[in-house]
Short mmCIF file of N, CA, C and O in Angstrom, two decimals:
data_model
loop_
_atom_site.label_atom_id
_atom_site.label_comp_id
_atom_site.label_asym_id
_atom_site.label_seq_id
_atom_site.Cartn_x
_atom_site.Cartn_y
_atom_site.Cartn_z
N MET A 1 -4.68 2.58 -30.06
CA MET A 1 -5.02 3.99 -30.40
C MET A 1 -5.13 4.56 -29.25
O MET A 1 -5.18 4.39 -28.32
N ASP A 2 -4.55 5.66 -29.22
CA ASP A 2 -4.45 6.66 -27.78
C ASP A 2 -5.78 7.48 -27.85
O ASP A 2 -5.74 8.69 -28.53
N THR A 3 -6.35 7.31 -26.70
CA THR A 3 -7.05 7.97 -26.46
C THR A 3 -7.31 9.00 -25.22
O THR A 3 -8.30 9.82 -24.76
N ARG A 4 -6.11 9.35 -24.96
CA ARG A 4 -5.62 10.36 -23.54
C ARG A 4 -5.84 11.94 -24.26
O ARG A 4 -5.82 12.40 -25.27
N GLU A 5 -6.03 13.17 -23.56
CA GLU A 5 -6.56 13.91 -24.00
C GLU A 5 -5.34 15.08 -23.82
O GLU A 5 -4.40 14.65 -23.03
N SER A 6 -5.41 15.75 -24.90
CA SER A 6 -3.82 16.50 -24.93
C SER A 6 -3.99 17.87 -23.89
O SER A 6 -4.82 18.36 -23.94
N LYS A 7 -2.90 18.18 -23.08
CA LYS A 7 -3.13 19.17 -22.16
C LYS A 7 -2.44 20.80 -22.61
O LYS A 7 -1.36 20.21 -23.58
N THR A 8 -2.84 21.30 -22.57
CA THR A 8 -2.28 22.79 -22.94
C THR A 8 -1.13 23.00 -22.23
O THR A 8 -0.74 22.41 -21.02
N PRO A 9 -0.24 23.56 -22.85
CA PRO A 9 0.89 24.29 -21.91
C PRO A 9 0.96 24.73 -20.44
O PRO A 9 1.51 24.23 -19.61
N GLU A 10 0.15 25.30 -20.29
CA GLU A 10 -0.46 25.93 -18.83
C GLU A 10 -1.09 24.81 -18.13
O GLU A 10 -0.54 24.92 -16.83
N GLU A 11 -1.83 23.62 -19.12
CA GLU A 11 -2.24 22.86 -17.82
C GLU A 11 -1.02 21.65 -17.20
O GLU A 11 -1.01 21.42 -16.57
N GLU A 12 -0.38 21.80 -18.16
CA GLU A 12 1.10 20.84 -17.98
C GLU A 12 1.94 21.49 -17.01
O GLU A 12 1.85 21.01 -15.89
N LEU A 13 2.19 22.81 -16.96
CA LEU A 13 2.61 23.60 -15.97
C LEU A 13 1.86 23.62 -14.83
O LEU A 13 2.46 23.64 -13.32
N GLN A 14 0.50 23.79 -14.48
CA GLN A 14 -0.22 23.69 -13.40
C GLN A 14 0.14 21.98 -12.59
O GLN A 14 0.05 21.77 -11.80
N HIS A 15 -0.01 21.04 -13.63
CA HIS A 15 0.28 19.72 -13.30
C HIS A 15 1.85 19.63 -12.67
O HIS A 15 1.41 19.23 -11.36
N LEU A 16 2.38 19.95 -12.91
CA LEU A 16 3.47 20.06 -12.58
C LEU A 16 3.55 20.82 -11.01
O LEU A 16 4.40 20.12 -10.15
N LYS A 17 2.78 21.95 -11.21
CA LYS A 17 2.96 22.94 -9.62
C LYS A 17 2.41 21.56 -8.58
O LYS A 17 3.03 21.86 -7.70
N GLU A 18 1.40 21.49 -8.95
CA GLU A 18 0.30 20.34 -8.08
C GLU A 18 1.26 19.31 -7.69
O GLU A 18 1.59 18.92 -6.38
N VAL A 19 1.72 18.51 -8.77
CA VAL A 19 2.72 17.26 -8.06
C VAL A 19 3.96 17.55 -7.36
O VAL A 19 4.52 16.70 -6.64
N ARG A 20 4.74 18.59 -7.59
CA ARG A 20 5.96 18.97 -7.07
C ARG A 20 5.61 19.90 -5.70
O ARG A 20 6.81 19.73 -5.02
N GLN A 21 4.58 20.17 -5.33
CA GLN A 21 4.19 20.68 -3.81
C GLN A 21 4.46 19.84 -2.62
O GLN A 21 4.35 18.36 -2.71
N PRO A 22 5.24 20.51 -1.80
CA PRO A 22 5.45 19.25 -0.74
C PRO A 22 4.37 18.65 0.26
O PRO A 22 2.84 19.26 0.39
N GLU A 23 4.39 17.69 1.13
CA GLU A 23 3.12 16.95 1.08
C GLU A 23 3.17 17.95 2.59
O GLU A 23 3.77 18.39 3.42
N ASP A 24 1.22 17.91 3.06
CA ASP A 24 0.53 18.91 4.04
C ASP A 24 0.44 18.14 4.86
O ASP A 24 -0.12 16.94 5.13
N PHE A 25 1.55 18.32 6.13
CA PHE A 25 1.36 17.35 7.35
C PHE A 25 0.66 17.88 8.13
O PHE A 25 0.08 17.10 9.35
N GLU A 26 0.07 19.15 8.33
CA GLU A 26 -1.21 19.67 9.18
C GLU A 26 -2.36 18.95 8.81
O GLU A 26 -3.13 18.71 9.81
N HIS A 27 -2.86 18.77 7.26
CA HIS A 27 -3.93 17.94 6.87
C HIS A 27 -3.53 16.73 6.30
O HIS A 27 -3.10 16.76 5.26
N PRO A 28 -3.82 15.44 7.24
CA PRO A 28 -3.26 14.09 6.84
C PRO A 28 -4.49 13.80 6.18
O PRO A 28 -5.42 14.25 5.48
N GLU A 29 -4.19 12.61 5.38
CA GLU A 29 -4.90 12.05 4.15
C GLU A 29 -6.18 11.69 4.81
O GLU A 29 -6.11 11.53 6.05
N PRO A 30 -7.50 11.48 3.99
CA PRO A 30 -8.96 11.07 4.51
C PRO A 30 -8.61 10.02 5.47
O PRO A 30 -9.04 9.94 6.22
N ASP A 31 -7.71 8.93 4.91
CA ASP A 31 -7.97 7.54 5.57
C ASP A 31 -6.95 7.93 6.93
O ASP A 31 -7.42 6.27 7.81
N GLU A 32 -6.25 8.70 7.29
CA GLU A 32 -5.74 8.96 8.09
C GLU A 32 -6.29 8.77 9.32
O GLU A 32 -6.29 8.34 10.48
N GLY A 33 -8.00 9.40 9.35
CA GLY A 33 -8.89 9.83 10.32
C GLY A 33 -9.78 8.21 11.02
O GLY A 33 -10.53 8.68 11.63
N GLN A 34 -9.72 7.77 9.90
CA GLN A 34 -10.65 6.21 10.24
C GLN A 34 -9.54 5.28 11.21
O GLN A 34 -8.37 5.52 11.10
N PRO A 35 -10.75 4.76 11.88
CA PRO A 35 -10.05 4.19 13.21
C PRO A 35 -9.28 2.90 12.69
O PRO A 35 -8.51 2.46 13.00
N GLU A 36 -9.89 2.18 11.59
CA GLU A 36 -9.07 0.83 11.10
C GLU A 36 -7.77 1.08 10.51
O GLU A 36 -6.82 0.57 10.37
N ALA A 37 -7.41 2.47 10.44
CA ALA A 37 -6.38 3.04 9.73
C ALA A 37 -5.24 3.34 10.59
O ALA A 37 -4.06 3.00 10.15
N ARG A 38 -5.72 3.30 11.92
CA ARG A 38 -4.58 3.71 13.23
C ARG A 38 -4.33 2.23 13.47
O ARG A 38 -3.42 2.34 14.66
N GLN A 39 -5.17 1.33 13.31
CA GLN A 39 -5.17 0.18 14.46
C GLN A 39 -4.00 -0.61 13.83
O GLN A 39 -3.73 -0.62 12.87
N SER A 40 -3.31 -1.32 14.72
CA SER A 40 -2.24 -2.12 14.38
C SER A 40 -2.69 -3.90 14.00
O SER A 40 -4.08 -3.97 14.67
N PRO A 41 -2.19 -4.17 13.09
CA PRO A 41 -2.48 -5.91 12.66
C PRO A 41 -2.63 -6.43 14.00
O PRO A 41 -3.40 -7.50 13.54
N GLN A 42 -2.14 -6.16 15.50
CA GLN A 42 -2.03 -6.95 16.37
C GLN A 42 -1.72 -8.37 16.49
O GLN A 42 -0.70 -8.49 16.48
N GLY A 43 -2.34 -9.45 15.60
CA GLY A 43 -2.31 -10.80 15.68
C GLY A 43 -2.15 -11.44 14.52
O GLY A 43 -1.50 -12.65 14.33
N LEU A 44 -2.02 -10.80 13.23
CA LEU A 44 -2.06 -11.14 12.08
C LEU A 44 -0.32 -11.94 12.13
O LEU A 44 -0.48 -12.71 11.03
N HIS A 45 0.89 -10.88 12.25
CA HIS A 45 2.12 -11.72 12.01
C HIS A 45 2.20 -13.12 12.66
O HIS A 45 2.84 -13.55 12.25
N TRP A 46 1.58 -13.19 13.64
CA TRP A 46 1.78 -14.55 14.58
C TRP A 46 0.59 -15.61 13.60
O TRP A 46 1.65 -16.94 13.27
N ILE A 47 -0.22 -15.42 12.93
CA ILE A 47 -1.04 -16.39 12.16
C ILE A 47 0.04 -16.61 10.97
O ILE A 47 0.15 -18.05 10.54
N LEU A 48 0.31 -15.56 10.53
CA LEU A 48 1.47 -15.75 9.01
C LEU A 48 2.26 -16.69 10.09
O LEU A 48 3.01 -17.37 8.91
N LEU A 49 3.00 -16.40 10.65
CA LEU A 49 4.08 -17.08 10.99
C LEU A 49 3.82 -18.90 11.47
O LEU A 49 4.77 -19.70 10.87
N ILE A 50 2.61 -19.04 11.94
CA ILE A 50 2.26 -20.07 12.81
C ILE A 50 1.62 -20.93 10.93
O ILE A 50 2.59 -22.18 11.19
N SER A 51 1.30 -20.39 10.32
CA SER A 51 0.92 -20.92 9.00
C SER A 51 1.80 -21.49 8.17
O SER A 51 1.92 -22.55 7.55
N ALA A 52 3.13 -20.37 8.16
CA ALA A 52 4.44 -20.80 7.38
C ALA A 52 4.95 -22.34 8.30
O ALA A 52 5.40 -23.10 7.61
N LEU A 53 5.16 -21.98 9.33
CA LEU A 53 5.47 -23.19 10.01
C LEU A 53 5.03 -24.49 9.85
O LEU A 53 5.54 -25.65 9.92
N LEU A 54 3.56 -24.54 9.69
CA LEU A 54 2.83 -25.45 9.17
C LEU A 54 2.99 -26.40 8.54
O LEU A 54 3.06 -27.15 7.72
N ALA A 55 3.12 -24.75 7.24
CA ALA A 55 2.81 -25.75 6.14
C ALA A 55 4.39 -26.27 5.60
O ALA A 55 4.69 -27.37 4.96
N GLY A 56 5.54 -25.44 6.23
CA GLY A 56 6.93 -26.09 6.10
C GLY A 56 7.02 -27.81 6.89
O GLY A 56 7.43 -28.55 6.25
N ALA A 57 6.39 -27.52 7.93
CA ALA A 57 6.50 -29.08 8.79
C ALA A 57 5.22 -30.13 8.02
O ALA A 57 5.86 -31.50 7.65
N ILE A 58 4.95 -29.77 7.05
CA ILE A 58 3.83 -30.75 6.47
C ILE A 58 4.64 -31.22 5.11
O ILE A 58 4.66 -32.13 4.69
N LEU A 59 5.10 -30.35 4.32
CA LEU A 59 5.94 -30.39 3.61
C LEU A 59 7.04 -31.49 4.04
O LEU A 59 7.76 -32.53 3.26
N LEU A 60 7.81 -30.95 5.19
CA LEU A 60 9.00 -32.24 5.73
C LEU A 60 8.56 -32.92 5.75
O LEU A 60 9.31 -34.30 5.59
N PHE A 61 7.39 -33.51 6.41
CA PHE A 61 6.61 -34.66 6.66
C PHE A 61 6.47 -35.36 5.32
O PHE A 61 6.45 -37.03 5.53
N THR A 62 5.69 -34.68 4.59
CA THR A 62 5.36 -35.32 3.19
C THR A 62 7.01 -36.14 1.93
O THR A 62 6.81 -36.80 1.50
N LEU A 63 7.91 -35.13 2.69
CA LEU A 63 9.22 -35.39 1.74
C LEU A 63 10.03 -36.89 2.89
O LEU A 63 10.72 -37.42 1.99
N VAL A 64 9.92 -36.72 3.82
CA VAL A 64 10.58 -37.35 4.66
C VAL A 64 10.01 -38.67 4.70
O VAL A 64 10.93 -39.69 4.91
N TRP A 65 8.85 -38.99 5.00
CA TRP A 65 7.89 -39.93 5.37
C TRP A 65 8.08 -40.89 4.50
O TRP A 65 7.79 -40.39 3.06
N PRO A 66 7.99 -41.98 4.50
CA PRO A 66 8.26 -43.37 3.21
C PRO A 66 7.19 -43.79 2.94
O PRO A 66 6.09 -43.77 3.11
#
């Protein structure tokens, strides 16, 4: 069952105009102003690398050890 509201041709045209407008770089997205959005992940890539190496070592140990 289709529950979407049908748009008039004028509404469709207005929607297309809004979608096709270029991005406004003078006024960034609201989350750009939040401090956590500006922070780099700092040590998260090291944690991922270490956990992947540890998982690989455990897998290798369980497959090789008799």
